mmCIF file of C-alpha atoms and ligand atoms in Angstrom:
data_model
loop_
_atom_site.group_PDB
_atom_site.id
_atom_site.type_symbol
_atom_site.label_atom_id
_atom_site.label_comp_id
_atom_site.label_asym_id
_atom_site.label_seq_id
_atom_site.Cartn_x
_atom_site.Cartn_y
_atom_site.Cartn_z
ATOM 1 C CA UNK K 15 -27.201 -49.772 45.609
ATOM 2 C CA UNK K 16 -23.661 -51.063 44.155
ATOM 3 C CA UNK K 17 -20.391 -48.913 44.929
ATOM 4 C CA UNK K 18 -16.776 -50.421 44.995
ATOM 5 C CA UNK K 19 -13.461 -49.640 43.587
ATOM 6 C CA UNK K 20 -12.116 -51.501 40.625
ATOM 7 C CA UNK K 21 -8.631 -52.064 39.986
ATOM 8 C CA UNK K 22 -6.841 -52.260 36.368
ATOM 9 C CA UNK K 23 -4.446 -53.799 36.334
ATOM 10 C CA UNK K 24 -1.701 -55.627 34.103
ATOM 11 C CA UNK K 25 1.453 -55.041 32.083
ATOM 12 C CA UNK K 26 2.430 -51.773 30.343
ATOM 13 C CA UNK K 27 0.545 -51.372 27.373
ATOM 14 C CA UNK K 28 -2.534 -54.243 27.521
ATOM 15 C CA UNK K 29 -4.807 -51.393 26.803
ATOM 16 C CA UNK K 30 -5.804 -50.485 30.722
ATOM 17 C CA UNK K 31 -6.375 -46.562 29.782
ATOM 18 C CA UNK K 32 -8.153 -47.277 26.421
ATOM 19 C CA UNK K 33 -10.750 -49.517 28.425
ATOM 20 C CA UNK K 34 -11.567 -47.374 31.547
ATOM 21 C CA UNK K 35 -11.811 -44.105 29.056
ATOM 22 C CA UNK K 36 -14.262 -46.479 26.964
ATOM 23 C CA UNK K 37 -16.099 -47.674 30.048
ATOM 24 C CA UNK K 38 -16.739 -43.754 31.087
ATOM 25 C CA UNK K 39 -17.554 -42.374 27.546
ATOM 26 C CA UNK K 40 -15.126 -40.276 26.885
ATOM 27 C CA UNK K 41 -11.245 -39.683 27.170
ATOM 28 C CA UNK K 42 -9.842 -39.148 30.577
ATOM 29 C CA UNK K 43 -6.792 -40.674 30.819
ATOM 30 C CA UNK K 44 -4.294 -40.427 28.001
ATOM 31 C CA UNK K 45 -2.560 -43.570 26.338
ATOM 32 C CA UNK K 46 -0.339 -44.280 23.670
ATOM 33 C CA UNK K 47 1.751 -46.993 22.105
ATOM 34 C CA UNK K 48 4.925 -47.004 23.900
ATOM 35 C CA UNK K 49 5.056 -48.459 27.119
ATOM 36 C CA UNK K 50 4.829 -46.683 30.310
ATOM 37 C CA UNK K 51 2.146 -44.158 29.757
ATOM 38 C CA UNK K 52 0.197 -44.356 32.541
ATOM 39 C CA UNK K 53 2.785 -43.520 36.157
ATOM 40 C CA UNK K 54 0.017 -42.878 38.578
ATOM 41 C CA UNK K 55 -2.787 -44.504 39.869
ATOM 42 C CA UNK K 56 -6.263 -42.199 38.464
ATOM 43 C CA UNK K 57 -9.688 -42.496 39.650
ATOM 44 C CA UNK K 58 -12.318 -42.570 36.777
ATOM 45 C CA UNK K 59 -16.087 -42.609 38.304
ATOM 46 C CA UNK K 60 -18.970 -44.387 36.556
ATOM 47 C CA UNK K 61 -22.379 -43.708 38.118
ATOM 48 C CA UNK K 62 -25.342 -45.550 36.110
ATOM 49 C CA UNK K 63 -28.288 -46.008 38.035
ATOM 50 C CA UNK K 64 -28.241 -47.970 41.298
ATOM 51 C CA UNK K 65 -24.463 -49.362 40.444
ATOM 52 C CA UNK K 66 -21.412 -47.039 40.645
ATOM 53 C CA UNK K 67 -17.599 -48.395 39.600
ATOM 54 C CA UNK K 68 -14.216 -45.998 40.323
ATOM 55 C CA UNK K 69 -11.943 -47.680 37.810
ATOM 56 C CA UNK K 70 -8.554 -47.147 39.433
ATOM 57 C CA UNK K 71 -6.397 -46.833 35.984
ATOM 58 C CA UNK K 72 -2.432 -47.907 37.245
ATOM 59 C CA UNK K 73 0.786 -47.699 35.924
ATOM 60 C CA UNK K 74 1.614 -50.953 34.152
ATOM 61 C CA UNK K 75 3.368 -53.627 35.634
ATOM 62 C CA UNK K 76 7.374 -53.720 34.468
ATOM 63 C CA UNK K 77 10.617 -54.930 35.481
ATOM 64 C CA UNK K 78 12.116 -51.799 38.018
ATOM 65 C CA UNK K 79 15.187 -50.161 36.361
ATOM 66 C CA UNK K 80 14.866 -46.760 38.692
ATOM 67 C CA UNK K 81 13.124 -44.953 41.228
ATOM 68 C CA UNK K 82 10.257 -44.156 39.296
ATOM 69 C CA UNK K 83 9.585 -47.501 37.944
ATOM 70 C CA UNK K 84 9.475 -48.722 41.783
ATOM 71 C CA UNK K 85 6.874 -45.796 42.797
ATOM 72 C CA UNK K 86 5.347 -46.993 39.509
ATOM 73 C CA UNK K 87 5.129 -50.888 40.470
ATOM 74 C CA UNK K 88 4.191 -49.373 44.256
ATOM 75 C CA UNK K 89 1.137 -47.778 42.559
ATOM 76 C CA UNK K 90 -0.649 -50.904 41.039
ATOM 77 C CA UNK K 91 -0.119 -53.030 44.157
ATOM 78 C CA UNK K 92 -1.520 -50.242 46.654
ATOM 79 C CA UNK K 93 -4.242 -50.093 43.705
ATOM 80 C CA UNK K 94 -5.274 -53.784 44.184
ATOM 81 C CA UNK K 95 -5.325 -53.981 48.123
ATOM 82 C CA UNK K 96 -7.751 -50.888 48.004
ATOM 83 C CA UNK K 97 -9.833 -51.979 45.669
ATOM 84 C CA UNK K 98 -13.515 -54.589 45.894
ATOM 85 C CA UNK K 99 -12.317 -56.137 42.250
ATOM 86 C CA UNK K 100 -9.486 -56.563 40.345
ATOM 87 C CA UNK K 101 -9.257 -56.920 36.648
ATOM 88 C CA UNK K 102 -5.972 -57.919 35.584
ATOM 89 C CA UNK K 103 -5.682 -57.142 31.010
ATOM 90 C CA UNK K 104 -3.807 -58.825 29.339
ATOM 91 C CA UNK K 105 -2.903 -58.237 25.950
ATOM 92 C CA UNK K 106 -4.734 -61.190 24.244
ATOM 93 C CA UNK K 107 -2.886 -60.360 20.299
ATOM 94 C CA UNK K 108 0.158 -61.538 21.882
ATOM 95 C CA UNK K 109 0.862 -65.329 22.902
ATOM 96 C CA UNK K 110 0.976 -65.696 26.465
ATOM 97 C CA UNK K 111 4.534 -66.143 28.270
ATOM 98 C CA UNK K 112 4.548 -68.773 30.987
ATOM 99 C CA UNK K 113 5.949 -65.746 33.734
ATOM 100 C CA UNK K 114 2.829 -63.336 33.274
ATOM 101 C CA UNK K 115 0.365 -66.794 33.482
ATOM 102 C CA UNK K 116 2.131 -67.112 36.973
ATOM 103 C CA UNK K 117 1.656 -63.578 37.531
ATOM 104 C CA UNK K 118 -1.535 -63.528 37.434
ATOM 105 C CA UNK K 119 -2.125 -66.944 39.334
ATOM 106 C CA UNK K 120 -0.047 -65.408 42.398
ATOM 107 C CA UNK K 121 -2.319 -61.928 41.841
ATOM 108 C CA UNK K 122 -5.455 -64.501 42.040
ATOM 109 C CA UNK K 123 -3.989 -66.518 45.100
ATOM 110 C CA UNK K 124 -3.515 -62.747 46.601
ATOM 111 C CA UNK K 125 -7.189 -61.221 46.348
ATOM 112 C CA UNK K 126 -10.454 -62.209 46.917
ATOM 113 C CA UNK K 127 -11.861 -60.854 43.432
ATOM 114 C CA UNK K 128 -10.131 -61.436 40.389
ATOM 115 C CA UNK K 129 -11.640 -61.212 37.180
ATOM 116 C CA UNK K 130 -9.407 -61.344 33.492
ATOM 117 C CA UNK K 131 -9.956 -59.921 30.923
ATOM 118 C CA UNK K 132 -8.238 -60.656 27.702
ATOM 119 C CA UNK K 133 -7.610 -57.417 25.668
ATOM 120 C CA UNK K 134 -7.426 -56.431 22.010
ATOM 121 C CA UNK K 135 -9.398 -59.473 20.563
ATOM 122 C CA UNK K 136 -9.866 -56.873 17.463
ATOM 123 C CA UNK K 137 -6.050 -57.405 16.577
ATOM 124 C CA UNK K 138 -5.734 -61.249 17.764
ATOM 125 C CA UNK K 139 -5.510 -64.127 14.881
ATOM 126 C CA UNK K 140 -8.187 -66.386 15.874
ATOM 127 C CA UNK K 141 -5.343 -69.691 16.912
ATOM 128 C CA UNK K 142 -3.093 -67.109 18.620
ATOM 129 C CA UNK K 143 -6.366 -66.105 20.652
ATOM 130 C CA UNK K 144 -7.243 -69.765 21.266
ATOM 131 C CA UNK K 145 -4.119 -71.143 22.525
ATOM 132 C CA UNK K 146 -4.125 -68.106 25.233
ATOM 133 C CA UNK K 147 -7.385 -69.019 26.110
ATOM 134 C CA UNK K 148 -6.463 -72.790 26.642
ATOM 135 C CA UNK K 149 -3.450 -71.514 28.698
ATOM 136 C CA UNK K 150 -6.028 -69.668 31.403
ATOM 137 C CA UNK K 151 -7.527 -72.838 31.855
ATOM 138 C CA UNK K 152 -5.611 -73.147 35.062
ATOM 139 C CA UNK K 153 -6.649 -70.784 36.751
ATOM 140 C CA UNK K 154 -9.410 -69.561 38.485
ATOM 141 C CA UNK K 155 -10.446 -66.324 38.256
ATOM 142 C CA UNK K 156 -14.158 -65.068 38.874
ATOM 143 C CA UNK K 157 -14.656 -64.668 35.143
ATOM 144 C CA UNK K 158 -12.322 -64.933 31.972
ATOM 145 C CA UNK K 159 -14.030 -62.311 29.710
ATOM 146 C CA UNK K 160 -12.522 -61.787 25.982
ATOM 147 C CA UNK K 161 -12.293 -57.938 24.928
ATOM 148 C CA UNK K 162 -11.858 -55.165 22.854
ATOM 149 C CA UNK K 163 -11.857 -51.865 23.852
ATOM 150 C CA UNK K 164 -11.589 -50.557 19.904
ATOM 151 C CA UNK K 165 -14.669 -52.348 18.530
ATOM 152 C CA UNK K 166 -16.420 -52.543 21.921
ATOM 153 C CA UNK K 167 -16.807 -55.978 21.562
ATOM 154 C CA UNK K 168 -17.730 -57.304 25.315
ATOM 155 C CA UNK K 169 -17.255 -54.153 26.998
ATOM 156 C CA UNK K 170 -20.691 -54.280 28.507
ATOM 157 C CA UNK K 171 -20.282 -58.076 29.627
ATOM 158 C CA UNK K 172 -17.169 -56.788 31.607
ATOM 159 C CA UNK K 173 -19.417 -53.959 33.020
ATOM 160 C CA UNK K 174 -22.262 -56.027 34.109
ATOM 161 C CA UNK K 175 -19.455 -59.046 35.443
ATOM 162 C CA UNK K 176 -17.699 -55.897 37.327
ATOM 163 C CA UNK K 177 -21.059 -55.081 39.203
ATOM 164 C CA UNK K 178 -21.664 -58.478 39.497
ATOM 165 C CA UNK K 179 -19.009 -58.597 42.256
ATOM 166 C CA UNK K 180 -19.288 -55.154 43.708
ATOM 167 C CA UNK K 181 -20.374 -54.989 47.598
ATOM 168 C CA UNK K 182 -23.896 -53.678 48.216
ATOM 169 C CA UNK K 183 -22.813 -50.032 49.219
ATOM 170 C CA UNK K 184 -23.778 -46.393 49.435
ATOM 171 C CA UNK K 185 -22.035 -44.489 46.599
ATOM 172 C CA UNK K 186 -18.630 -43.331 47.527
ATOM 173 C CA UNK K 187 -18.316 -40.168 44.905
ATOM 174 C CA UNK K 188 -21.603 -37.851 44.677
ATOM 175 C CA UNK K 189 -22.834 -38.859 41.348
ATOM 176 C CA UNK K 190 -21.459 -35.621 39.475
ATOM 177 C CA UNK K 191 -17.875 -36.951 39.754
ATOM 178 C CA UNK K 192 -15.834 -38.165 37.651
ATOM 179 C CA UNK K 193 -12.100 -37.985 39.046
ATOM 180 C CA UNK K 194 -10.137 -37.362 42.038
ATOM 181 C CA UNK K 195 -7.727 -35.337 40.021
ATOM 182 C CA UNK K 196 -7.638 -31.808 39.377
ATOM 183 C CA UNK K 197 -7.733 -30.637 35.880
ATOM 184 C CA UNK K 198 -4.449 -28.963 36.222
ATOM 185 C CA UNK K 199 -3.150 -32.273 36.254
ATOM 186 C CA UNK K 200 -5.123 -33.632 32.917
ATOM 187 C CA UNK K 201 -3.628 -30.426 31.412
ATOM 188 C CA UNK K 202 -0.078 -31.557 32.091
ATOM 189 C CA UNK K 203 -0.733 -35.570 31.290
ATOM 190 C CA UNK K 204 -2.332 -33.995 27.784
ATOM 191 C CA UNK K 205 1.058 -32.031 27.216
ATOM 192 C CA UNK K 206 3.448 -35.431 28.478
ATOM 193 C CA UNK K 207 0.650 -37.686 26.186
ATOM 194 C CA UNK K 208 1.625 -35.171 22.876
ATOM 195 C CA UNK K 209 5.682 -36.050 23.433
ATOM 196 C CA UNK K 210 5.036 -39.586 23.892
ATOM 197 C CA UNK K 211 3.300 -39.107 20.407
ATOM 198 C CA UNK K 212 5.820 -37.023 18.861
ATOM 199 C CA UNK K 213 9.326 -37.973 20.123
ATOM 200 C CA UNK K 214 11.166 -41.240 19.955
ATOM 201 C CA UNK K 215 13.485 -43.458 21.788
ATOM 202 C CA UNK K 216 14.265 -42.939 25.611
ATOM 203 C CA UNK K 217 13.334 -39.265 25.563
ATOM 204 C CA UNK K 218 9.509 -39.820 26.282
ATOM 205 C CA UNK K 219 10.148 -42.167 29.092
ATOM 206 C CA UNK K 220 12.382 -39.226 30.402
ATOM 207 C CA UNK K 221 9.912 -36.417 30.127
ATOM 208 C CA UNK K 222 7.670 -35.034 33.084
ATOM 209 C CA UNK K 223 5.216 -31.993 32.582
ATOM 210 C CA UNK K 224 3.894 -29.732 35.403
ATOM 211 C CA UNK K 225 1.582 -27.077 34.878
ATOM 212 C CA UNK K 226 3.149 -24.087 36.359
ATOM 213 C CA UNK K 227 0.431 -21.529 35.753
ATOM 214 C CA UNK K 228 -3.412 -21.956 35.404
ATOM 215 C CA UNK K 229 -5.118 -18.483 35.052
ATOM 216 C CA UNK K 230 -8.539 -18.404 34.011
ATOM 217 C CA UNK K 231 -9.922 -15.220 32.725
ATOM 218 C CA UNK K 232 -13.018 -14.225 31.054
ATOM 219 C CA UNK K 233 -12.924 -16.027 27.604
ATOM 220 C CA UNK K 234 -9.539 -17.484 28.147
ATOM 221 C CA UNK K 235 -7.591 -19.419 30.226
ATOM 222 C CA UNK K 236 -3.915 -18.727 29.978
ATOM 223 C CA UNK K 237 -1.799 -22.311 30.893
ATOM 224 C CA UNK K 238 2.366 -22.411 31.424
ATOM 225 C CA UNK K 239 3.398 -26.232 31.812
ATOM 226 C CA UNK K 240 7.280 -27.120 31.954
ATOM 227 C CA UNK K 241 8.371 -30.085 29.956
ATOM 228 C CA UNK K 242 11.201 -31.371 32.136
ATOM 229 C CA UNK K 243 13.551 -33.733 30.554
ATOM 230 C CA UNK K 244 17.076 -35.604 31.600
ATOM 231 C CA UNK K 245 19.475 -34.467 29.090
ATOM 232 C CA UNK K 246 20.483 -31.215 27.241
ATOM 233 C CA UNK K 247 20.169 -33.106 23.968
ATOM 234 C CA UNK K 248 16.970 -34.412 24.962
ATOM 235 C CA UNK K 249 15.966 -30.979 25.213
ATOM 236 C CA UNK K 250 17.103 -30.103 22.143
ATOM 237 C CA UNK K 251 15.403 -32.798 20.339
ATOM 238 C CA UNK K 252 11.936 -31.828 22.132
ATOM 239 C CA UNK K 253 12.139 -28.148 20.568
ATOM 240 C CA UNK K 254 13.305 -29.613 17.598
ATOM 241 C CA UNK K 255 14.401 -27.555 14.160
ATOM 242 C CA UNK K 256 13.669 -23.985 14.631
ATOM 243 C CA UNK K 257 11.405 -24.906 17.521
ATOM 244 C CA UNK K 258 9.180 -27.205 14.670
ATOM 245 C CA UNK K 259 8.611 -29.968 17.044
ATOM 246 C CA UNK K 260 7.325 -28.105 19.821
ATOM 247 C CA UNK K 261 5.201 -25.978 17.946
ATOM 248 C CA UNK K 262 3.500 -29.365 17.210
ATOM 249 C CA UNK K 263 3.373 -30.828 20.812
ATOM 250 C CA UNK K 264 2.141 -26.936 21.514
ATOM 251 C CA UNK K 265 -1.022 -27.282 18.782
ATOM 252 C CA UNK K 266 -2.068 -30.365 19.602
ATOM 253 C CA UNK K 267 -2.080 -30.263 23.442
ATOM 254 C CA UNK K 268 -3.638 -26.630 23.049
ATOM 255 C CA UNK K 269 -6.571 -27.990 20.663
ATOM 256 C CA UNK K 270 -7.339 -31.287 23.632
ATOM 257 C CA UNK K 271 -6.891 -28.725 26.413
ATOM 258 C CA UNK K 272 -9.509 -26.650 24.480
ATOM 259 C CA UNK K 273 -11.728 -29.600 24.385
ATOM 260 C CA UNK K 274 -11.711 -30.568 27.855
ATOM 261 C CA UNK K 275 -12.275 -27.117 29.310
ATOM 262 C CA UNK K 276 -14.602 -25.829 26.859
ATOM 263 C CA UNK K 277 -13.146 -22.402 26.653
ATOM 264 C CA UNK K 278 -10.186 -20.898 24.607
ATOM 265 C CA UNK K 279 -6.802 -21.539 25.461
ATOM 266 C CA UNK K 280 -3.424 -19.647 25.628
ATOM 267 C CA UNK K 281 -0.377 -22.232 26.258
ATOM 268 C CA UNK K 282 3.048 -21.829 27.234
ATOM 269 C CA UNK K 283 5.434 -24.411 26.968
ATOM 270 C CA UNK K 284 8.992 -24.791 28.174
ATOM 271 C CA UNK K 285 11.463 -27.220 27.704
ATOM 272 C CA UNK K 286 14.098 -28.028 30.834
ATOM 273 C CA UNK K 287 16.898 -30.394 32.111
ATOM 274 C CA UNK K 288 17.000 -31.722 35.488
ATOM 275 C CA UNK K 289 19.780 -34.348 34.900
ATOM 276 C CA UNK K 290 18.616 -37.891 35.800
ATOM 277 C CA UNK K 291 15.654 -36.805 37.426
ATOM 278 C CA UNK K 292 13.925 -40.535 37.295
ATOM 279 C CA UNK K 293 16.438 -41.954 40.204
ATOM 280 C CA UNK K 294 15.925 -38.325 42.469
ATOM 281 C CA UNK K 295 13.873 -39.816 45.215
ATOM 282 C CA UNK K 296 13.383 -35.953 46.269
ATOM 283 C CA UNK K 297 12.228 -34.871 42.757
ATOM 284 C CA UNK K 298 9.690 -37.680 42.585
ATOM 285 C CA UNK K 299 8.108 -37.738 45.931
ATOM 286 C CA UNK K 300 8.093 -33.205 45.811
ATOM 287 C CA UNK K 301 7.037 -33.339 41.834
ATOM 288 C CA UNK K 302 5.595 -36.658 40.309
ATOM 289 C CA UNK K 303 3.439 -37.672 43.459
ATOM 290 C CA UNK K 304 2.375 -34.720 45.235
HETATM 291 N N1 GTP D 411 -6.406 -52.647 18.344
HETATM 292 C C1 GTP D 411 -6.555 -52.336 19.636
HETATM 293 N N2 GTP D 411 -5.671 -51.518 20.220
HETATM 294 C C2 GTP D 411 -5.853 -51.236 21.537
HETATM 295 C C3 GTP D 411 -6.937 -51.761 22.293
HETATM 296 N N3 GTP D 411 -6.827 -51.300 23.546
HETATM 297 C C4 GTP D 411 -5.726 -50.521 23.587
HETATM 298 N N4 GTP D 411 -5.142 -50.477 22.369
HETATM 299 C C5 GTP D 411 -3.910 -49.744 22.017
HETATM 300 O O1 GTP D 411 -2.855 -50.244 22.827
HETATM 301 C C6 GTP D 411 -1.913 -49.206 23.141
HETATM 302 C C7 GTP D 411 -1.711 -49.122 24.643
HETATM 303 O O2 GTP D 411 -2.887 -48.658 25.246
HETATM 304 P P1 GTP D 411 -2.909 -48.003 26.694
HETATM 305 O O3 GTP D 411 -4.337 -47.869 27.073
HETATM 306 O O4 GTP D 411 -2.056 -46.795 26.745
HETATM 307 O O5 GTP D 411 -2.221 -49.166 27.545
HETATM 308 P P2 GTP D 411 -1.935 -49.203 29.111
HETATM 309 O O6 GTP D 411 -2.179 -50.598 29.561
HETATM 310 O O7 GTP D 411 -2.710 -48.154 29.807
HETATM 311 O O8 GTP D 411 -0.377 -48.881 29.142
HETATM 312 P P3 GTP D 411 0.512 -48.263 30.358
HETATM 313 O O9 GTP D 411 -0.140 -47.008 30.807
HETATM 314 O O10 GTP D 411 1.842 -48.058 29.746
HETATM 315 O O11 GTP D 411 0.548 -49.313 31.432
HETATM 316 C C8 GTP D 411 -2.498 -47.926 22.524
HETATM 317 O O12 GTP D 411 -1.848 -47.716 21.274
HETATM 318 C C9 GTP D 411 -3.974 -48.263 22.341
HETATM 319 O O13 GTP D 411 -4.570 -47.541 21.271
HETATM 320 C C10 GTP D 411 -7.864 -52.611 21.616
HETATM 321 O O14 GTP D 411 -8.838 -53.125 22.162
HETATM 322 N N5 GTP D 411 -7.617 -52.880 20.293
HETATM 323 MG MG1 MG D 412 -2.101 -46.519 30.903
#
């Protein structure tokens, strides 16, 4: 029997949420293509036979410009000293700068298990991929495994290279588990996932969503989640033109909430201002982390 936890790690935006949702099957964390999707760390549980991995998805790694990006880098470092392996992705479409190849080399120097992985081969021009590869060739990591989480390509080599290097161990999650968070809080990352998607500039990097009511009745469960934002013209931008863009954030988390709990849904959103919020120690450690 094979249990450990597994670590993703790597900048914001190398595809760490798209890889552990296709490693479990189906969607549990939510991802986009701005940066800074993911803030906290999430457990994701794969039990398959003998061998169980808990992918620790983590905020991606960035340069600190307020409190929440240091909880934020906090997260993927406490991430990587808990876990038995860690991955580090990185994005393999782009050329590789010189600072995230040292990165990684200090990240290898730091833990025992280090595996790369080298994401979105599906987008990569075949001499941009090579020259990346060529510039790994310093370092040594357990494994240097090429991937896409789109086309699947490799996924499975990662999986079986993963439980390669896990610890002989008794599970660590009964086999029926898939997360350590509650759903309440995949209702609120579904509502923060549909402003990413529909809202532009800073104001999705300023948005947090809390569910403030969950009540479950017979045939329907009846959800209020706050959109909290920094600015009054933030705000105003989130409800948009006679409340248009809203409505659309509204539909669409309503219909993925739907999904995920398999019963009808009633949701209530509401758009609020709590100025500067992102550099309120208080309002991160009561709110964002709790
Ligand atoms: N073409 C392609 N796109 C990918 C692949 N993996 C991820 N993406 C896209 O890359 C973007 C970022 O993906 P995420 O999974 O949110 O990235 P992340 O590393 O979790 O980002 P943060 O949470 O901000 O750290 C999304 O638009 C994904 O659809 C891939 O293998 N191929
Ligand atoms: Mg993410």
């Amino acid at each position: 029997m094979k249990s450990g936890y597994v670590a993703i790690i790597g900048r914001t935006n190398a595809g760490k949420s798209t890889l552990i949702n296709k490693f479990l099957g189906f969607k549990l964390n939510i991802v986009s293509h701005k940066v800074q999707t993911t803030r906290v760390n999430v457990l994701g549980v794969l039990t398959e036979g003998e061998n169980q991995i808990v992918f620790i998805d983590t905020p991606g790694i960035h340069r600190a410009k307020n409190v929440l990006d240091k909880f934020m880098n906090k997260s993927f470092r406490s991430a990587s000293e808990g876990a038995d392996v860690v991955v580090y992705l990185i994005d393999g479409s782009k050329l590789f700068l010189d600072e995230e190849i040292n990165n990684i080399k200090n990240i290898i120097e730091k833990f025992e298990k280090v595996i790369i992985a080298v994401s979105k081969i599906d987008l990569a021009q075949k001499d941009v991929l090579a020259k990346n590869l060529v510039s790994l060739n310093e370092l040594s990591p357990l494994e240097i495994v090429p991937i896409s989480s789109k086309s699947g390509e490799n996924v499975n080599v990662l999986k079986q290279q993963i439980i390669k290097h896990l610890p002989e161990r008794e599970f660590i999650f009964s086999s029926d588990e898939i997360t350590d968070k509650p759903v309440k809080f995949f209702c609120a990352e579904i509502v923060r996932e549909k402003v990413l998607n529909f809202t532009n500039q800073e104001i999705p990097h300023g948005t947090f969503c809390e569910v403030v009511s969950f009540k479950e009745e017979k045939n329907i469960v009846k959800i209020s989640v706050d959109i909290i934002c920094e600015k009054d013209s933030h705000k105003a931008i989130i409800i948009g033109k006679g409340g248009e863009c809203l409505k659309r954030i509204g539909t669409s988390s309503r219909i993925e909430i739907e999904k995920m709990l398999e019963k009808k849904v009633m949701l209530n959103l509401f758009v609020k201002v709590e100025k500067d919020w992102r550099n309120k120690q208080n309002f991160i450690s009561a709110n964002v982390y709790n």
